[in-house]
Tab-separated table of C-alpha atoms in Angstrom:
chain	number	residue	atom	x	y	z
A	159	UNK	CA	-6.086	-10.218	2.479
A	160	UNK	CA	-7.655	-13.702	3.185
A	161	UNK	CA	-10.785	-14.411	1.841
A	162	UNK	CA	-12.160	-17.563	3.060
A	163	UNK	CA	-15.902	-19.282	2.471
A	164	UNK	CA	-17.254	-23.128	2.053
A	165	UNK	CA	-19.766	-24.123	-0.180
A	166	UNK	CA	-22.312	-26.557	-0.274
A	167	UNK	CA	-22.699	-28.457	-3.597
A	168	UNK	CA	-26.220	-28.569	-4.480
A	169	UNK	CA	-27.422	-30.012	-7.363
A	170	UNK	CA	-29.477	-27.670	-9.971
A	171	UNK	CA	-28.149	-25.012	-7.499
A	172	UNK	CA	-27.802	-21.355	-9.915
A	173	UNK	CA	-24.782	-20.808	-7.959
A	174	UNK	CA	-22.871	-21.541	-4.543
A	175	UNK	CA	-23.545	-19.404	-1.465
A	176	UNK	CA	-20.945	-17.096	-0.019
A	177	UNK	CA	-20.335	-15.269	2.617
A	178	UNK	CA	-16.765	-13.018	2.692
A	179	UNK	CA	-14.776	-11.492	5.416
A	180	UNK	CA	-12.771	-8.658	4.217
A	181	UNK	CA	-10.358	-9.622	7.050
A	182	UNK	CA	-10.376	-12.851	9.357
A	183	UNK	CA	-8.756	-11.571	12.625
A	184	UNK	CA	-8.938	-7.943	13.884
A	185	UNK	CA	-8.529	-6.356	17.458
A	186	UNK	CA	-9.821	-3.227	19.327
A	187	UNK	CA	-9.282	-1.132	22.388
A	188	UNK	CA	-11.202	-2.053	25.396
A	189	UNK	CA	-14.208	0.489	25.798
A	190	UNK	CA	-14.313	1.239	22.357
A	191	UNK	CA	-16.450	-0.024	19.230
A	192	UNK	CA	-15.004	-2.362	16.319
A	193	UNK	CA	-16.759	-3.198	13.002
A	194	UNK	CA	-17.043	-6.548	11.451
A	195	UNK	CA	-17.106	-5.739	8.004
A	196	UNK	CA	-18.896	-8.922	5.953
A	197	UNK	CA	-20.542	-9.345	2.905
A	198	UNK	CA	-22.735	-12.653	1.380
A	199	UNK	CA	-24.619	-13.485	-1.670
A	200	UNK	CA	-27.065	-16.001	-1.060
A	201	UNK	CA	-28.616	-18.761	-3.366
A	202	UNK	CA	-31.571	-17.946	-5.828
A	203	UNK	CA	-32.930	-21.104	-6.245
A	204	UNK	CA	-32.662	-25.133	-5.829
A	205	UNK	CA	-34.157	-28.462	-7.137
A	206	UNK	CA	-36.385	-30.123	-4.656
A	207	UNK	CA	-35.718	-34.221	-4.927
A	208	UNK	CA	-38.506	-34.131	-7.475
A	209	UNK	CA	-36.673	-31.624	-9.468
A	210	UNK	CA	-39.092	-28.745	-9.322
A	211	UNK	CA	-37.034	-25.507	-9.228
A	212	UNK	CA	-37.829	-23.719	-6.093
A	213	UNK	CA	-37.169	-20.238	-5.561
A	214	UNK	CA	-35.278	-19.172	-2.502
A	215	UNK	CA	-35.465	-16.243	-0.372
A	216	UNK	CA	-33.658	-14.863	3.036
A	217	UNK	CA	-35.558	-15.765	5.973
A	218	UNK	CA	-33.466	-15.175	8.542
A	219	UNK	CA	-29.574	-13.807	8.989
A	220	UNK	CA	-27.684	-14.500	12.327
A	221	UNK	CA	-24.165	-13.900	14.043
A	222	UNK	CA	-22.815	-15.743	16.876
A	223	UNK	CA	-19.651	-16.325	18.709
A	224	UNK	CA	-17.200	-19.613	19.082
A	225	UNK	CA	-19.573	-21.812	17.047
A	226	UNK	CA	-18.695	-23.398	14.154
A	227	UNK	CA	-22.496	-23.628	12.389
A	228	UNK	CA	-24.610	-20.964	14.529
A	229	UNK	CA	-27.693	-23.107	13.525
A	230	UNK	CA	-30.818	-23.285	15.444
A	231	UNK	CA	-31.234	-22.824	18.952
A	232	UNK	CA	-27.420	-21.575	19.062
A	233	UNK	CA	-26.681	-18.376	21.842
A	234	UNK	CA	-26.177	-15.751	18.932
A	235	UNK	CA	-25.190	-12.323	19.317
A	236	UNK	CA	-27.411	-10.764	16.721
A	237	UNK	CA	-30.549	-12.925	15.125
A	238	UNK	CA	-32.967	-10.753	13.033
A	239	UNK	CA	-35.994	-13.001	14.282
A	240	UNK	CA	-35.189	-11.975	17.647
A	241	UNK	CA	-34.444	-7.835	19.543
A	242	UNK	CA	-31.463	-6.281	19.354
A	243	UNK	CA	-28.820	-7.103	22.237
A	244	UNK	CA	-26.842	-4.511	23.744
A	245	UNK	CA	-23.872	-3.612	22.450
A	246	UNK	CA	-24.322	-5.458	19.142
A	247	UNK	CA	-26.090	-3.656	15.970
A	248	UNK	CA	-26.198	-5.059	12.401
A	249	UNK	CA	-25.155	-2.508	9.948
A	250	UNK	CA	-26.329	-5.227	7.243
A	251	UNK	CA	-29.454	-6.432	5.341
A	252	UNK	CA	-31.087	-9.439	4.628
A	253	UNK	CA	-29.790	-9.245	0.898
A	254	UNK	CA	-25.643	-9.007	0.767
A	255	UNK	CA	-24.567	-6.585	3.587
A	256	UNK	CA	-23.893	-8.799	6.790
A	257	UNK	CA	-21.868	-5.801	8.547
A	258	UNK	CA	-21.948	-5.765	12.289
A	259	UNK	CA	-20.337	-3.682	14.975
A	260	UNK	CA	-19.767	-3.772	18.691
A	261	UNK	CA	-19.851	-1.136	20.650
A	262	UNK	CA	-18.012	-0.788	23.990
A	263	UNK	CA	-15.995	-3.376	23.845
A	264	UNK	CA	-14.957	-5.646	26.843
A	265	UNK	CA	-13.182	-8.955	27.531
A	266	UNK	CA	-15.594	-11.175	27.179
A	267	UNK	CA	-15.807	-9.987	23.095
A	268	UNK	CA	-12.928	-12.686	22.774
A	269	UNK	CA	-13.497	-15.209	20.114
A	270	UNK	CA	-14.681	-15.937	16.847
A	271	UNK	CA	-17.549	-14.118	15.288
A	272	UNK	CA	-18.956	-16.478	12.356
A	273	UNK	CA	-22.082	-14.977	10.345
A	274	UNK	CA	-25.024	-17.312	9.295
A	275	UNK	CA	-28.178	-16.808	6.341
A	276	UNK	CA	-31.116	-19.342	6.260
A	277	UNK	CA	-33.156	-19.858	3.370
A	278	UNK	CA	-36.713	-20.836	3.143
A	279	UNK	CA	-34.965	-24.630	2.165
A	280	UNK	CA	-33.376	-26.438	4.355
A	281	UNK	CA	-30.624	-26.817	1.594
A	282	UNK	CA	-29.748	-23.270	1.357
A	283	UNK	CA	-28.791	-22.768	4.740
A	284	UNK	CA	-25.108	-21.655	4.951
A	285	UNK	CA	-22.305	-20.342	7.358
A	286	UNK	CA	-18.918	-19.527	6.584
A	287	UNK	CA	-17.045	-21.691	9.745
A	288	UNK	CA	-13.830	-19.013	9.323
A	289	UNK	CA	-15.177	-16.456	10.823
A	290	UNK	CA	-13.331	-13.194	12.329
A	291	UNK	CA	-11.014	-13.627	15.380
A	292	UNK	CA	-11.783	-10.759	17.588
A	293	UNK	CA	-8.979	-9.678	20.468
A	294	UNK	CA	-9.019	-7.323	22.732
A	295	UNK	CA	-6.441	-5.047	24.314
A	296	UNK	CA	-6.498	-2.783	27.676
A	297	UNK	CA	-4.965	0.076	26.264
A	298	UNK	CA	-2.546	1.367	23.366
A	299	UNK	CA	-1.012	4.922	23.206
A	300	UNK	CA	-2.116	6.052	19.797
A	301	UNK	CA	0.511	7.161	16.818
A	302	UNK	CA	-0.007	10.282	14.605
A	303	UNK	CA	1.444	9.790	10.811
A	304	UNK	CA	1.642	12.384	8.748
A	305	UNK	CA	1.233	13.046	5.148
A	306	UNK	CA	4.578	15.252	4.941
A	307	UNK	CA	7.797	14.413	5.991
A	308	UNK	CA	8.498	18.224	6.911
A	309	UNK	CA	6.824	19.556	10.143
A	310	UNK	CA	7.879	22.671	8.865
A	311	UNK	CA	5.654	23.734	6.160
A	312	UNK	CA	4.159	27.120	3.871
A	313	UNK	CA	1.441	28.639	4.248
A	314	UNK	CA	-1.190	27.104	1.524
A	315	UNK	CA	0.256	23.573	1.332
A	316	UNK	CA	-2.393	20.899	2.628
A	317	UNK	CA	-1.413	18.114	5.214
A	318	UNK	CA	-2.899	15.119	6.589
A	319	UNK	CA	-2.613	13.676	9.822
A	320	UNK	CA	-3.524	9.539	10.442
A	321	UNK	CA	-4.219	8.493	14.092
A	322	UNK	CA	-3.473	4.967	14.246
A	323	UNK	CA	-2.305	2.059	16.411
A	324	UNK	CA	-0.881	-0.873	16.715
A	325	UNK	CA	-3.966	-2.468	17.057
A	326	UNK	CA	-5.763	-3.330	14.110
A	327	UNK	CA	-8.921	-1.120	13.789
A	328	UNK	CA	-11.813	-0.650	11.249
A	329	UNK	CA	-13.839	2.712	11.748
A	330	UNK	CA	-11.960	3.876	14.030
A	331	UNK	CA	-13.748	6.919	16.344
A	332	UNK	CA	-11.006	9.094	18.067
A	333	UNK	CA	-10.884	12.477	19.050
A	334	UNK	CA	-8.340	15.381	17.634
A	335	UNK	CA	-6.730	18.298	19.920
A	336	UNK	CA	-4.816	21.181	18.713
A	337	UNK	CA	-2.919	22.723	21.913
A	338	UNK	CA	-4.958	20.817	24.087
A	339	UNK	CA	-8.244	22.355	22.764
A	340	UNK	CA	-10.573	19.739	20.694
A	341	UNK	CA	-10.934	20.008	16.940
A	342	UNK	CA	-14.700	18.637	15.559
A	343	UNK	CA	-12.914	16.034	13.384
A	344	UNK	CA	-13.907	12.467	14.855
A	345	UNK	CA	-12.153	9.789	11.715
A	346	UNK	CA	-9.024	8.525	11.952
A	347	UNK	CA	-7.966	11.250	9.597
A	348	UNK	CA	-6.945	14.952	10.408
A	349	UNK	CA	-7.230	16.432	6.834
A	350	UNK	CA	-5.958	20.470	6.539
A	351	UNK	CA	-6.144	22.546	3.452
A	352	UNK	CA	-4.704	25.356	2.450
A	353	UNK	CA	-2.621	25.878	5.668
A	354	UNK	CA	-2.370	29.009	7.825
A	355	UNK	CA	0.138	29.908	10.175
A	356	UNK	CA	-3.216	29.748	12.365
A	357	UNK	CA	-2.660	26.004	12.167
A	358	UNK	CA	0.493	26.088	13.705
A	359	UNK	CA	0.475	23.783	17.312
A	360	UNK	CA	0.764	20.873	18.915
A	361	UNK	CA	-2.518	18.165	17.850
A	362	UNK	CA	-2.571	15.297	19.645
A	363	UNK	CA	-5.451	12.444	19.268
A	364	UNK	CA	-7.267	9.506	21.324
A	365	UNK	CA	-9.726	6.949	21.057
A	366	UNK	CA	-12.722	8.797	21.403
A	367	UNK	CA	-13.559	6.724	24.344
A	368	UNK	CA	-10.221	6.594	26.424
A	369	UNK	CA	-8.246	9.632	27.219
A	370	UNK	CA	-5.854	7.251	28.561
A	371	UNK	CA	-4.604	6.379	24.650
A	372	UNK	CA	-3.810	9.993	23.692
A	373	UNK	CA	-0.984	9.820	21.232
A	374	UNK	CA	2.769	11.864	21.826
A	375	UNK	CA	2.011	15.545	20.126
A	376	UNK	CA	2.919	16.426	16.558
A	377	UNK	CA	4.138	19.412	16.319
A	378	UNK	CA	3.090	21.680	13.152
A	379	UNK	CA	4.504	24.952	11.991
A	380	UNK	CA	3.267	26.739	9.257
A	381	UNK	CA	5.785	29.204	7.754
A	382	UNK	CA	4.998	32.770	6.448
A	383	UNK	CA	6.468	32.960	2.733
A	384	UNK	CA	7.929	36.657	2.228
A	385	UNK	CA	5.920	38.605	0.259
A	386	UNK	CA	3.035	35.330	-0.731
A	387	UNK	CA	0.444	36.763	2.472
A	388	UNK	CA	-2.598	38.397	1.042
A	389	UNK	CA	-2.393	41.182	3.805
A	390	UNK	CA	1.812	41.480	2.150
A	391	UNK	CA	0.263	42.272	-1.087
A	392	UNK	CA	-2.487	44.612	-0.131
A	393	UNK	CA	0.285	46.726	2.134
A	394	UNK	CA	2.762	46.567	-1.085
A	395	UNK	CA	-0.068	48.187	-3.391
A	396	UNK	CA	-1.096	50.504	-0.591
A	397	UNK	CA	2.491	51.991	-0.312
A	398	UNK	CA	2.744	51.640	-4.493
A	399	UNK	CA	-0.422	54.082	-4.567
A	400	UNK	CA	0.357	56.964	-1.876
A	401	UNK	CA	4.095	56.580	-2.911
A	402	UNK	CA	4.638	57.286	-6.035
A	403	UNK	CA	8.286	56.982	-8.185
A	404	UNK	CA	10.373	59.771	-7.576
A	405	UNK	CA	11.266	61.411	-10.585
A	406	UNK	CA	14.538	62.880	-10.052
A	407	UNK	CA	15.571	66.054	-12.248
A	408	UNK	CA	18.968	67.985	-13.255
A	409	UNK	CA	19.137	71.491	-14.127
A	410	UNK	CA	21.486	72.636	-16.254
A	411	UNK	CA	23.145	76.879	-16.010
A	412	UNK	CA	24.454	78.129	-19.009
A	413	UNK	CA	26.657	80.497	-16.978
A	414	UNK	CA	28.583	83.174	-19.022
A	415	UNK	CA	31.410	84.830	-18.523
């Protein structure tokens, strides 16, 4: 992981700013949504040049794309003084959560996303000039991984299935199909309990907005244990009550001559 942030040294500053991108490059499917996870602590107060303390607050967080600073009248992507733009919604705050996501994601996504926080001082204004490199892909077939190296497996075990990619993802929405027929499960992760031979089939899975990346089928069979079925036990106590031990007898003649 690669955690990377500048910081302004301010004098009388309480502490640096920050802002940290769990990861710095990332890539997604086209047509489907990525997150930008990102996170920021901003700077509680400052000495003015006459060395009052001055208490700071958030005024104003913004993201933009290819720019280094994404100060003032910058084209931005998201900018909380300004609407919403299609396709773009902040998952964050205005206190440490700078999350954002894009949804339906197309070409001209390409770049480098760099989040910015302003301050009401001039001084406290700060953008981490790393950013996260964003690419994007035409298609992938997605890859099913699975929790047990046996596709064979008894009933009551539990399995998990992953739907990934070779595409880095974050959140990833994808749809699940058992035999062709879709399960409600819409994560990345398939998880069954306490398996049936029920869930026996073929489950396949695909970005939940492209067919066209459905993964090869895994194939899961769910094996009967002699005797361990609860519908086994009833039938053995069943037969155990209307067939009873048979007690077998000898009779013995005292025959005389």
């Amino acid at each position: 992981m690669k955690l990377c942030s500048i910081f302004f040294l301010l004098t009388g500053a309480a502490a640096a700013p920050s802002v940290i991108y769990p990861f710095t490059s990332t890539c997604a499917v086209q047509g489907s949504t990525v997150t930008l996870p990102c996170s920021f602590t901003p700077l509680t107060f400052i000495q003015d040049d006459g060395g009052r303390k001055v208490q700071l607050q958030v005024v104003r967080v913004v993201w933009c794309k290819n720019h280094e600073i994404c100060q003032g009248e910058t084209p931005s992507v998201y900018d909380s003084k300004s609407p919403q733009k299609p396709g773009f919604k902040y998952l964050g705050d205005m206190k440490s959560n700078c999350t954002l996501q894009i949804s339906d994601v197309q070409k001209q996504h390409i770049g480098i996303f760099r989040f910015r926080m302003e301050v009401n001082f001039t001084k406290g204004q700060f953008t981490n000039y790393t950013g996260v490199r964003l690419r994007v892909i035409e298609s992938t077939q997605m890859t099913i991984n699975s929790s047990q190296t046996e596709a064979a497996l008894p009933r009551g075990h539990a399995l998990k299935l992953h739907c990934t990619s070779l595409c880095t993802f974050h959140q990833l929405k994808v749809k699940w199909y058992r035999n062709a027929h879709a399960l409600p499960e819409s994560g990345p992760t398939l998880q069954l309990s306490s398996l049936t031979p029920e869930d026996s089939g073929n489950y396949t899975c695909a970005l939940s907005t492209n067919e066209k990346t459905k993964s090869l089928p895994y194939r899961l069979k769910v094996e009967e244990q002699e005797g361990s079925s609860a519908e086994e036990r009833d039938k053995t106590i069943l037969y155990s009550l209307f067939n009873p031990p048979r007690i077998m007898t000898t009779t013995f003649l005292n025959v005389t001559e």
